[in-house]
Structures are given as structure tokens and as C-alpha cells.
């Protein structure tokens, strides 16, 4: 190599699970991670595993929130946050080629930090709580975006029909307007440079998650209080969305008669 500098990708951080396959399996290899009580934390899949030695890496994190399809792409802190697991013993269940194998993974505390086991647990539970709030917020946003597309399609359908439909079109526009208003309280509106606008519920939750996940300390009192406030704000938003569905949307569906109804696939939890 002479005087040239050698460069390569850094090793992937996490727990390495190595396994040997006699042949390429017909289905994807799965690696299920469980905590000490047997609860499933996460399931990883590898469809590229083949003959020989293979490796799957668990990043020592739990499940992430339901993805928000309309989330901005790229930018600072645009990735997804998954809660770190606290130190302890976990079980990895590997399924490949019709066989099932288990092994134990021991997660150790960071020796550089002066944190107790209770501190690690509090941090993990706090981040998981925020993850669950974000999960329901993303579910609402995905439903709202799906409804927005449906309403746009209904409007085009009405405009293509013969006759005077001004009153019905006005009602569709009113429902669309209210839908956009509710959405804009859950996440920043779409235009470029949205960071110049005040953060909405989604951005507040993510900010708290990054602050907790990235700190070598247990959550502070104000952080715990803010998580409670965010839960209340999410519950209020879900209540308003349900009222919107049971009111204006239901009334519009009744007037649409034979046309496709405006609906969402699942209920919002509290």
C-alpha cells in the first residue's frame, strides 16, 4: 500500500450472532430478541443468509415507533429512535432452515459511566414511554394522510359528475380544511425550511427521545413531567380526531351515498 492511508467501515456496534448454514434457506432467517421475562423486544430478518458462516447484529435496542410515511427525508435527527435496553441477560432465538437455536446475550453496563441498574432501567422505560406516544401520533398522522388522499379523490369524482354539487363540494373542502388543521398540530406543515416554525407534538416527542437516549444519565424530573404532558397532549389530539371522525366525516359519508366512503383502518388508542 505504500504511504497510502487504509480506510474501512467501522465495525457495527452491538451483539454479534454468528451461525453456520449447510445450504441457503428457502425463507429469511429470523433472530428474535427476548428480555428476562420472555417478552419479545425485537425480531430481525436476514434474507441474504446463505451457505457458510453468517452474521446478524443486534444493536441492543428495542422496537421503534410505527414509521410516519409523510416524515421529512434527511436532515439532522431525521432517523428513527429505538430505546436502548438496560444491562441484563437477554435471549436470542435464531430460526433458519426449519431449525431453532437459542443463546444468551449478556448486556453489560458502560464501565465509563457512574450509573446504577435503576438508572439504566429508568432511562430505557422513559424512552420506551415516549416511543409509545410517538407510535400513536404516527398512527394518527398516517390515517390523516390517507383520509386526505381519499377526500381529494372524492372531490375529483364529484367534480366529474353532472349536476349542481356546489354544496357538497363546499362540505368536502370544509372537512379537508379541518383535517389539515388537526394534522398541522401533530407535525410541522410541509413547506421547506419547516424548522423555522414552532415544533408540534411529533417534534416535541422526538426532541425528548433524543435528549433522553443520548444522555449518560437517568431522566430528570422536568423530563418526566414533560413526558406526562406529552401523553395528555396526545390523548387530547386523539379525542379531537375521534370527534372529527364521528361528526363531519360521518355526516359527509352519509351524503356521498354510492361513492367510496372516507375511512381509517384502525382505532386510536389512549
PDB file of C-alpha atoms in Angstrom:
ATOM      1  CA  UNK A   1       0.000   0.000   0.000  1.00  0.00           C
ATOM      2  CA  UNK A   2       2.998   2.286   0.306  1.00  0.00           C
ATOM      3  CA  UNK A   3       2.242   5.563   2.118  1.00  0.00           C
ATOM      4  CA  UNK A   4      -1.465   5.452   1.391  1.00  0.00           C
ATOM      5  CA  UNK A   5      -3.880   5.546   4.354  1.00  0.00           C
ATOM      6  CA  UNK A   6      -6.049   2.471   4.839  1.00  0.00           C
ATOM      7  CA  UNK A   7      -9.741   3.227   5.260  1.00  0.00           C
ATOM      8  CA  UNK A   8     -12.606   0.857   6.025  1.00  0.00           C
ATOM      9  CA  UNK A   9     -16.027   0.872   7.584  1.00  0.00           C
ATOM     10  CA  UNK A  10     -16.086   0.733  11.383  1.00  0.00           C
ATOM     11  CA  UNK A  11     -17.461  -2.465  12.936  1.00  0.00           C
ATOM     12  CA  UNK A  12     -21.219  -2.391  13.527  1.00  0.00           C
ATOM     13  CA  UNK A  13     -21.866  -1.801  17.240  1.00  0.00           C
ATOM     14  CA  UNK A  14     -23.989  -4.331  19.089  1.00  0.00           C
ATOM     15  CA  UNK A  15     -24.196  -8.040  19.856  1.00  0.00           C
ATOM     16  CA  UNK A  16     -22.929 -10.351  17.105  1.00  0.00           C
ATOM     17  CA  UNK A  17     -24.781 -13.611  16.459  1.00  0.00           C
ATOM     18  CA  UNK A  18     -22.757 -15.871  14.151  1.00  0.00           C
ATOM     19  CA  UNK A  19     -24.228 -19.035  12.649  1.00  0.00           C
ATOM     20  CA  UNK A  20     -23.349 -21.661  10.053  1.00  0.00           C
ATOM     21  CA  UNK A  21     -25.734 -22.856   7.326  1.00  0.00           C
ATOM     22  CA  UNK A  22     -25.246 -26.030   5.309  1.00  0.00           C
ATOM     23  CA  UNK A  23     -27.274 -24.501   2.469  1.00  0.00           C
ATOM     24  CA  UNK A  24     -29.188 -21.356   1.625  1.00  0.00           C
ATOM     25  CA  UNK A  25     -32.584 -21.466   3.384  1.00  0.00           C
ATOM     26  CA  UNK A  26     -35.786 -21.073   1.382  1.00  0.00           C
ATOM     27  CA  UNK A  27     -37.097 -18.444   3.808  1.00  0.00           C
ATOM     28  CA  UNK A  28     -35.478 -15.486   5.564  1.00  0.00           C
ATOM     29  CA  UNK A  29     -33.520 -16.195   8.735  1.00  0.00           C
ATOM     30  CA  UNK A  30     -35.099 -14.586  11.802  1.00  0.00           C
ATOM     31  CA  UNK A  31     -33.492 -13.530  15.061  1.00  0.00           C
ATOM     32  CA  UNK A  32     -35.919 -12.812  17.904  1.00  0.00           C
ATOM     33  CA  UNK A  33     -34.645 -10.993  20.987  1.00  0.00           C
ATOM     34  CA  UNK A  34     -36.397 -11.514  24.327  1.00  0.00           C
ATOM     35  CA  UNK A  35     -35.921  -9.974  27.750  1.00  0.00           C
ATOM     36  CA  UNK A  36     -35.528 -11.843  31.024  1.00  0.00           C
ATOM     37  CA  UNK A  37     -39.317 -12.315  31.324  1.00  0.00           C
ATOM     38  CA  UNK A  38     -39.655 -13.749  27.823  1.00  0.00           C
ATOM     39  CA  UNK A  39     -41.229 -10.659  26.279  1.00  0.00           C
ATOM     40  CA  UNK A  40     -40.247 -10.089  22.646  1.00  0.00           C
ATOM     41  CA  UNK A  41     -38.175  -6.947  22.240  1.00  0.00           C
ATOM     42  CA  UNK A  42     -37.472  -7.142  18.545  1.00  0.00           C
ATOM     43  CA  UNK A  43     -37.296  -9.518  15.571  1.00  0.00           C
ATOM     44  CA  UNK A  44     -34.610  -9.142  12.911  1.00  0.00           C
ATOM     45  CA  UNK A  45     -34.692 -10.752   9.466  1.00  0.00           C
ATOM     46  CA  UNK A  46     -31.937 -11.637   7.008  1.00  0.00           C
ATOM     47  CA  UNK A  47     -32.948 -12.763   3.521  1.00  0.00           C
ATOM     48  CA  UNK A  48     -29.328 -12.741   2.264  1.00  0.00           C
ATOM     49  CA  UNK A  49     -28.017 -15.522   4.529  1.00  0.00           C
ATOM     50  CA  UNK A  50     -26.567 -18.460   2.604  1.00  0.00           C
ATOM     51  CA  UNK A  51     -24.169 -21.415   2.752  1.00  0.00           C
ATOM     52  CA  UNK A  52     -21.341 -20.959   5.224  1.00  0.00           C
ATOM     53  CA  UNK A  53     -20.824 -18.614   8.153  1.00  0.00           C
ATOM     54  CA  UNK A  54     -23.329 -15.775   8.527  1.00  0.00           C
ATOM     55  CA  UNK A  55     -23.736 -12.948  10.995  1.00  0.00           C
ATOM     56  CA  UNK A  56     -26.640 -10.925  12.349  1.00  0.00           C
ATOM     57  CA  UNK A  57     -26.111  -7.918  14.629  1.00  0.00           C
ATOM     58  CA  UNK A  58     -28.475  -6.712  17.330  1.00  0.00           C
ATOM     59  CA  UNK A  59     -27.890  -3.045  18.138  1.00  0.00           C
ATOM     60  CA  UNK A  60     -29.061  -3.541  21.766  1.00  0.00           C
ATOM     61  CA  UNK A  61     -32.223  -1.556  21.097  1.00  0.00           C
ATOM     62  CA  UNK A  62     -35.921  -2.375  21.286  1.00  0.00           C
ATOM     63  CA  UNK A  63     -38.720  -1.664  18.826  1.00  0.00           C
ATOM     64  CA  UNK A  64     -39.099   1.654  17.071  1.00  0.00           C
ATOM     65  CA  UNK A  65     -42.374   3.539  16.626  1.00  0.00           C
ATOM     66  CA  UNK A  66     -44.650   2.958  13.651  1.00  0.00           C
ATOM     67  CA  UNK A  67     -42.989   4.836  10.743  1.00  0.00           C
ATOM     68  CA  UNK A  68     -44.617   8.087   9.645  1.00  0.00           C
ATOM     69  CA  UNK A  69     -44.949   7.856   5.865  1.00  0.00           C
ATOM     70  CA  UNK A  70     -45.068  11.632   5.459  1.00  0.00           C
ATOM     71  CA  UNK A  71     -41.979  12.380   7.530  1.00  0.00           C
ATOM     72  CA  UNK A  72     -39.376  14.755   6.041  1.00  0.00           C
ATOM     73  CA  UNK A  73     -36.455  12.952   4.429  1.00  0.00           C
ATOM     74  CA  UNK A  74     -32.909  13.668   5.553  1.00  0.00           C
ATOM     75  CA  UNK A  75     -31.678  16.402   7.847  1.00  0.00           C
ATOM     76  CA  UNK A  76     -30.396  16.472  11.394  1.00  0.00           C
ATOM     77  CA  UNK A  77     -32.007  13.919  13.703  1.00  0.00           C
ATOM     78  CA  UNK A  78     -34.210  12.604  10.927  1.00  0.00           C
ATOM     79  CA  UNK A  79     -33.558   8.966  11.817  1.00  0.00           C
ATOM     80  CA  UNK A  80     -35.716   6.689  13.925  1.00  0.00           C
ATOM     81  CA  UNK A  81     -35.135   6.285  17.647  1.00  0.00           C
ATOM     82  CA  UNK A  82     -35.271   2.874  19.327  1.00  0.00           C
ATOM     83  CA  UNK A  83     -34.844   2.591  23.110  1.00  0.00           C
ATOM     84  CA  UNK A  84     -31.637   1.032  24.380  1.00  0.00           C
ATOM     85  CA  UNK A  85     -32.163  -1.995  26.611  1.00  0.00           C
ATOM     86  CA  UNK A  86     -30.754  -1.786  30.155  1.00  0.00           C
ATOM     87  CA  UNK A  87     -27.945  -4.097  31.279  1.00  0.00           C
ATOM     88  CA  UNK A  88     -29.127  -7.671  31.798  1.00  0.00           C
ATOM     89  CA  UNK A  89     -29.383 -11.114  30.255  1.00  0.00           C
ATOM     90  CA  UNK A  90     -31.377 -11.498  27.049  1.00  0.00           C
ATOM     91  CA  UNK A  91     -32.298 -14.472  24.887  1.00  0.00           C
ATOM     92  CA  UNK A  92     -31.657 -14.646  21.147  1.00  0.00           C
ATOM     93  CA  UNK A  93     -33.797 -17.162  19.231  1.00  0.00           C
ATOM     94  CA  UNK A  94     -32.495 -17.968  15.746  1.00  0.00           C
ATOM     95  CA  UNK A  95     -34.730 -19.693  13.195  1.00  0.00           C
ATOM     96  CA  UNK A  96     -33.182 -20.885   9.945  1.00  0.00           C
ATOM     97  CA  UNK A  97     -33.890 -23.740   7.568  1.00  0.00           C
ATOM     98  CA  UNK A  98     -36.546 -25.260   9.820  1.00  0.00           C
ATOM     99  CA  UNK A  99     -34.264 -25.314  12.869  1.00  0.00           C
ATOM    100  CA  UNK A 100     -34.463 -23.193  16.029  1.00  0.00           C
ATOM    101  CA  UNK A 101     -31.475 -22.340  18.223  1.00  0.00           C
ATOM    102  CA  UNK A 102     -31.174 -20.211  21.347  1.00  0.00           C
ATOM    103  CA  UNK A 103     -28.325 -18.410  23.050  1.00  0.00           C
ATOM    104  CA  UNK A 104     -27.942 -15.931  25.883  1.00  0.00           C
ATOM    105  CA  UNK A 105     -26.687 -12.382  25.382  1.00  0.00           C
ATOM    106  CA  UNK A 106     -25.384 -10.536  28.420  1.00  0.00           C
ATOM    107  CA  UNK A 107     -25.532  -6.751  28.111  1.00  0.00           C
ATOM    108  CA  UNK A 108     -23.046  -5.076  30.451  1.00  0.00           C
ATOM    109  CA  UNK A 109     -23.154  -1.524  31.837  1.00  0.00           C
ATOM    110  CA  UNK A 110     -20.783   1.038  30.359  1.00  0.00           C
ATOM    111  CA  UNK A 111     -17.716   0.982  32.646  1.00  0.00           C
ATOM    112  CA  UNK A 112     -17.052   4.647  31.922  1.00  0.00           C
ATOM    113  CA  UNK A 113     -20.351   5.764  33.490  1.00  0.00           C
ATOM    114  CA  UNK A 114     -21.376   6.027  37.128  1.00  0.00           C
ATOM    115  CA  UNK A 115     -24.919   4.740  36.603  1.00  0.00           C
ATOM    116  CA  UNK A 116     -26.845   2.252  38.711  1.00  0.00           C
ATOM    117  CA  UNK A 117     -29.028  -0.509  37.272  1.00  0.00           C
ATOM    118  CA  UNK A 118     -32.069   1.524  38.358  1.00  0.00           C
ATOM    119  CA  UNK A 119     -30.768   4.498  36.354  1.00  0.00           C
ATOM    120  CA  UNK A 120     -30.405   2.362  33.212  1.00  0.00           C
ATOM    121  CA  UNK A 121     -33.895   0.926  33.681  1.00  0.00           C
ATOM    122  CA  UNK A 122     -35.394   4.389  34.227  1.00  0.00           C
ATOM    123  CA  UNK A 123     -33.757   5.666  31.033  1.00  0.00           C
ATOM    124  CA  UNK A 124     -34.997   2.695  29.000  1.00  0.00           C
ATOM    125  CA  UNK A 125     -38.537   2.937  30.386  1.00  0.00           C
ATOM    126  CA  UNK A 126     -38.690   6.688  29.777  1.00  0.00           C
ATOM    127  CA  UNK A 127     -37.558   6.349  26.152  1.00  0.00           C
ATOM    128  CA  UNK A 128     -39.998   3.455  25.616  1.00  0.00           C
ATOM    129  CA  UNK A 129     -42.825   5.587  27.016  1.00  0.00           C
ATOM    130  CA  UNK A 130     -42.004   8.356  24.562  1.00  0.00           C
ATOM    131  CA  UNK A 131     -41.765   5.747  21.791  1.00  0.00           C
ATOM    132  CA  UNK A 132     -45.308   4.608  22.575  1.00  0.00           C
ATOM    133  CA  UNK A 133     -46.611   8.193  22.477  1.00  0.00           C
ATOM    134  CA  UNK A 134     -44.863   8.694  19.143  1.00  0.00           C
ATOM    135  CA  UNK A 135     -46.314   5.411  17.900  1.00  0.00           C
ATOM    136  CA  UNK A 136     -49.891   6.631  18.382  1.00  0.00           C
ATOM    137  CA  UNK A 137     -49.041  10.061  16.998  1.00  0.00           C
ATOM    138  CA  UNK A 138     -47.610   8.497  13.838  1.00  0.00           C
ATOM    139  CA  UNK A 139     -50.684   6.258  13.544  1.00  0.00           C
ATOM    140  CA  UNK A 140     -52.929   9.320  13.609  1.00  0.00           C
ATOM    141  CA  UNK A 141     -50.779  11.129  11.056  1.00  0.00           C
ATOM    142  CA  UNK A 142     -50.788   8.153   8.689  1.00  0.00           C
ATOM    143  CA  UNK A 143     -54.565   7.923   8.995  1.00  0.00           C
ATOM    144  CA  UNK A 144     -54.952  11.644   8.354  1.00  0.00           C
ATOM    145  CA  UNK A 145     -52.782  11.479   5.235  1.00  0.00           C
ATOM    146  CA  UNK A 146     -54.768   8.501   3.947  1.00  0.00           C
ATOM    147  CA  UNK A 147     -58.009  10.403   4.562  1.00  0.00           C
ATOM    148  CA  UNK A 148     -56.605  13.459   2.794  1.00  0.00           C
ATOM    149  CA  UNK A 149     -55.933  11.377  -0.324  1.00  0.00           C
ATOM    150  CA  UNK A 150     -59.421   9.878  -0.115  1.00  0.00           C
ATOM    151  CA  UNK A 151     -61.054  13.286   0.189  1.00  0.00           C
ATOM    152  CA  UNK A 152     -59.093  14.602  -2.793  1.00  0.00           C
ATOM    153  CA  UNK A 153     -60.253  11.601  -4.838  1.00  0.00           C
ATOM    154  CA  UNK A 154     -63.862  12.111  -3.712  1.00  0.00           C
ATOM    155  CA  UNK A 155     -63.686  15.755  -4.707  1.00  0.00           C
ATOM    156  CA  UNK A 156     -62.441  14.869  -8.191  1.00  0.00           C
ATOM    157  CA  UNK A 157     -65.191  12.277  -8.500  1.00  0.00           C
ATOM    158  CA  UNK A 158     -67.888  14.814  -7.554  1.00  0.00           C
ATOM    159  CA  UNK A 159     -66.494  17.381  -9.989  1.00  0.00           C
ATOM    160  CA  UNK A 160     -66.711  14.811 -12.779  1.00  0.00           C
ATOM    161  CA  UNK A 161     -70.393  14.130 -12.114  1.00  0.00           C
ATOM    162  CA  UNK A 162     -73.082  16.090 -13.932  1.00  0.00           C
ATOM    163  CA  UNK A 163     -75.344  18.415 -11.964  1.00  0.00           C
ATOM    164  CA  UNK A 164     -75.011  21.099  -9.299  1.00  0.00           C
ATOM    165  CA  UNK A 165     -72.767  19.822  -6.486  1.00  0.00           C
ATOM    166  CA  UNK A 166     -71.571  23.161  -5.077  1.00  0.00           C
ATOM    167  CA  UNK A 167     -72.939  22.488  -1.595  1.00  0.00           C
ATOM    168  CA  UNK A 168     -71.355  19.026  -1.431  1.00  0.00           C
ATOM    169  CA  UNK A 169     -68.027  20.301  -2.757  1.00  0.00           C
ATOM    170  CA  UNK A 170     -68.076  23.051  -0.126  1.00  0.00           C
ATOM    171  CA  UNK A 171     -68.612  20.467   2.596  1.00  0.00           C
ATOM    172  CA  UNK A 172     -65.716  18.370   1.285  1.00  0.00           C
ATOM    173  CA  UNK A 173     -63.486  21.465   1.352  1.00  0.00           C
ATOM    174  CA  UNK A 174     -64.536  22.209   4.932  1.00  0.00           C
ATOM    175  CA  UNK A 175     -63.701  18.666   6.026  1.00  0.00           C
ATOM    176  CA  UNK A 176     -60.356  18.891   4.221  1.00  0.00           C
ATOM    177  CA  UNK A 177     -59.581  22.198   5.907  1.00  0.00           C
ATOM    178  CA  UNK A 178     -60.318  20.847   9.377  1.00  0.00           C
ATOM    179  CA  UNK A 179     -58.275  17.732   8.649  1.00  0.00           C
ATOM    180  CA  UNK A 180     -55.258  19.829   7.636  1.00  0.00           C
ATOM    181  CA  UNK A 181     -55.632  21.985  10.766  1.00  0.00           C
ATOM    182  CA  UNK A 182     -55.578  18.921  13.011  1.00  0.00           C
ATOM    183  CA  UNK A 183     -52.616  17.445  11.140  1.00  0.00           C
ATOM    184  CA  UNK A 184     -50.667  20.688  11.476  1.00  0.00           C
ATOM    185  CA  UNK A 185     -50.956  20.424  15.253  1.00  0.00           C
ATOM    186  CA  UNK A 186     -49.363  16.979  15.203  1.00  0.00           C
ATOM    187  CA  UNK A 187     -46.398  17.780  12.955  1.00  0.00           C
ATOM    188  CA  UNK A 188     -44.896  20.801  11.241  1.00  0.00           C
ATOM    189  CA  UNK A 189     -46.522  21.701   7.897  1.00  0.00           C
ATOM    190  CA  UNK A 190     -44.780  20.528   4.764  1.00  0.00           C
ATOM    191  CA  UNK A 191     -43.123  23.647   3.217  1.00  0.00           C
ATOM    192  CA  UNK A 192     -39.346  23.847   3.002  1.00  0.00           C
ATOM    193  CA  UNK A 193     -37.359  25.225   5.963  1.00  0.00           C
ATOM    194  CA  UNK A 194     -40.031  23.935   8.344  1.00  0.00           C
ATOM    195  CA  UNK A 195     -37.525  24.172  11.206  1.00  0.00           C
ATOM    196  CA  UNK A 196     -38.322  27.891  11.339  1.00  0.00           C
ATOM    197  CA  UNK A 197     -41.793  27.035  12.586  1.00  0.00           C
ATOM    198  CA  UNK A 198     -42.607  26.098  16.165  1.00  0.00           C
ATOM    199  CA  UNK A 199     -42.304  22.386  16.938  1.00  0.00           C
ATOM    200  CA  UNK A 200     -45.546  20.426  17.043  1.00  0.00           C
ATOM    201  CA  UNK A 201     -46.358  17.301  19.044  1.00  0.00           C
ATOM    202  CA  UNK A 202     -44.270  14.937  16.896  1.00  0.00           C
ATOM    203  CA  UNK A 203     -41.197  17.175  17.032  1.00  0.00           C
ATOM    204  CA  UNK A 204     -41.563  17.652  20.792  1.00  0.00           C
ATOM    205  CA  UNK A 205     -41.695  13.883  21.349  1.00  0.00           C
ATOM    206  CA  UNK A 206     -38.664  13.259  19.133  1.00  0.00           C
ATOM    207  CA  UNK A 207     -36.718  16.021  20.875  1.00  0.00           C
ATOM    208  CA  UNK A 208     -37.387  14.396  24.238  1.00  0.00           C
ATOM    209  CA  UNK A 209     -36.441  10.968  22.916  1.00  0.00           C
ATOM    210  CA  UNK A 210     -33.114  12.163  21.517  1.00  0.00           C
ATOM    211  CA  UNK A 211     -32.365  14.063  24.740  1.00  0.00           C
ATOM    212  CA  UNK A 212     -33.017  11.005  26.902  1.00  0.00           C
ATOM    213  CA  UNK A 213     -31.421   8.448  24.603  1.00  0.00           C
ATOM    214  CA  UNK A 214     -28.265  10.482  24.099  1.00  0.00           C
ATOM    215  CA  UNK A 215     -27.608  11.375  27.745  1.00  0.00           C
ATOM    216  CA  UNK A 216     -25.441   9.197  30.027  1.00  0.00           C
ATOM    217  CA  UNK A 217     -27.888   9.756  32.885  1.00  0.00           C
ATOM    218  CA  UNK A 218     -31.323   8.828  34.114  1.00  0.00           C
ATOM    219  CA  UNK A 219     -34.240  11.121  33.073  1.00  0.00           C
ATOM    220  CA  UNK A 220     -34.560  14.335  35.041  1.00  0.00           C
ATOM    221  CA  UNK A 221     -37.667  15.435  36.914  1.00  0.00           C
ATOM    222  CA  UNK A 222     -38.608  18.011  34.245  1.00  0.00           C
ATOM    223  CA  UNK A 223     -38.167  15.381  31.517  1.00  0.00           C
ATOM    224  CA  UNK A 224     -40.523  13.013  33.345  1.00  0.00           C
ATOM    225  CA  UNK A 225     -43.053  15.814  33.801  1.00  0.00           C
ATOM    226  CA  UNK A 226     -42.833  16.756  30.121  1.00  0.00           C
ATOM    227  CA  UNK A 227     -43.447  13.124  29.111  1.00  0.00           C
ATOM    228  CA  UNK A 228     -46.667  13.208  31.150  1.00  0.00           C
ATOM    229  CA  UNK A 229     -47.689  16.439  29.416  1.00  0.00           C
ATOM    230  CA  UNK A 230     -46.972  14.918  26.004  1.00  0.00           C
ATOM    231  CA  UNK A 231     -49.177  11.951  26.878  1.00  0.00           C
ATOM    232  CA  UNK A 232     -52.001  14.337  27.767  1.00  0.00           C
ATOM    233  CA  UNK A 233     -51.491  16.310  24.547  1.00  0.00           C
ATOM    234  CA  UNK A 234     -51.561  13.112  22.502  1.00  0.00           C
ATOM    235  CA  UNK A 235     -54.747  11.966  24.262  1.00  0.00           C
ATOM    236  CA  UNK A 236     -56.407  15.319  23.577  1.00  0.00           C
ATOM    237  CA  UNK A 237     -55.404  15.154  19.897  1.00  0.00           C
ATOM    238  CA  UNK A 238     -56.819  11.608  19.652  1.00  0.00           C
ATOM    239  CA  UNK A 239     -60.051  12.797  21.271  1.00  0.00           C
ATOM    240  CA  UNK A 240     -60.385  15.653  18.771  1.00  0.00           C
ATOM    241  CA  UNK A 241     -59.664  13.318  15.857  1.00  0.00           C
ATOM    242  CA  UNK A 242     -62.353  10.882  17.022  1.00  0.00           C
ATOM    243  CA  UNK A 243     -64.843  13.744  17.362  1.00  0.00           C
ATOM    244  CA  UNK A 244     -63.924  14.807  13.833  1.00  0.00           C
ATOM    245  CA  UNK A 245     -64.480  11.267  12.536  1.00  0.00           C
ATOM    246  CA  UNK A 246     -67.800  10.854  14.371  1.00  0.00           C
ATOM    247  CA  UNK A 247     -69.017  14.294  13.268  1.00  0.00           C
ATOM    248  CA  UNK A 248     -68.084  15.971   9.967  1.00  0.00           C
ATOM    249  CA  UNK A 249     -66.596  12.842   8.349  1.00  0.00           C
ATOM    250  CA  UNK A 250     -69.572  10.642   9.249  1.00  0.00           C
ATOM    251  CA  UNK A 251     -72.007  13.295   8.012  1.00  0.00           C
ATOM    252  CA  UNK A 252     -70.104  13.622   4.732  1.00  0.00           C
ATOM    253  CA  UNK A 253     -70.081   9.854   4.228  1.00  0.00           C
ATOM    254  CA  UNK A 254     -73.851   9.774   4.607  1.00  0.00           C
ATOM    255  CA  UNK A 255     -74.231  12.348   1.839  1.00  0.00           C
ATOM    256  CA  UNK A 256     -71.825  10.591  -0.512  1.00  0.00           C
ATOM    257  CA  UNK A 257     -74.196   7.602  -0.751  1.00  0.00           C
ATOM    258  CA  UNK A 258     -72.851   5.302  -3.508  1.00  0.00           C
ATOM    259  CA  UNK A 259     -69.407   6.896  -3.642  1.00  0.00           C
ATOM    260  CA  UNK A 260     -66.402   5.393  -1.787  1.00  0.00           C
ATOM    261  CA  UNK A 261     -66.518   6.258   1.913  1.00  0.00           C
ATOM    262  CA  UNK A 262     -63.817   8.177   3.748  1.00  0.00           C
ATOM    263  CA  UNK A 263     -62.437   5.930   6.493  1.00  0.00           C
ATOM    264  CA  UNK A 264     -59.438   4.899   8.559  1.00  0.00           C
ATOM    265  CA  UNK A 265     -58.259   1.329   9.096  1.00  0.00           C
ATOM    266  CA  UNK A 266     -57.766   1.235  12.843  1.00  0.00           C
ATOM    267  CA  UNK A 267     -58.772   2.946  16.072  1.00  0.00           C
ATOM    268  CA  UNK A 268     -56.571   5.344  18.001  1.00  0.00           C
ATOM    269  CA  UNK A 269     -55.592   4.183  21.465  1.00  0.00           C
ATOM    270  CA  UNK A 270     -55.312   6.395  24.511  1.00  0.00           C
TER     271      UNK A 270
END
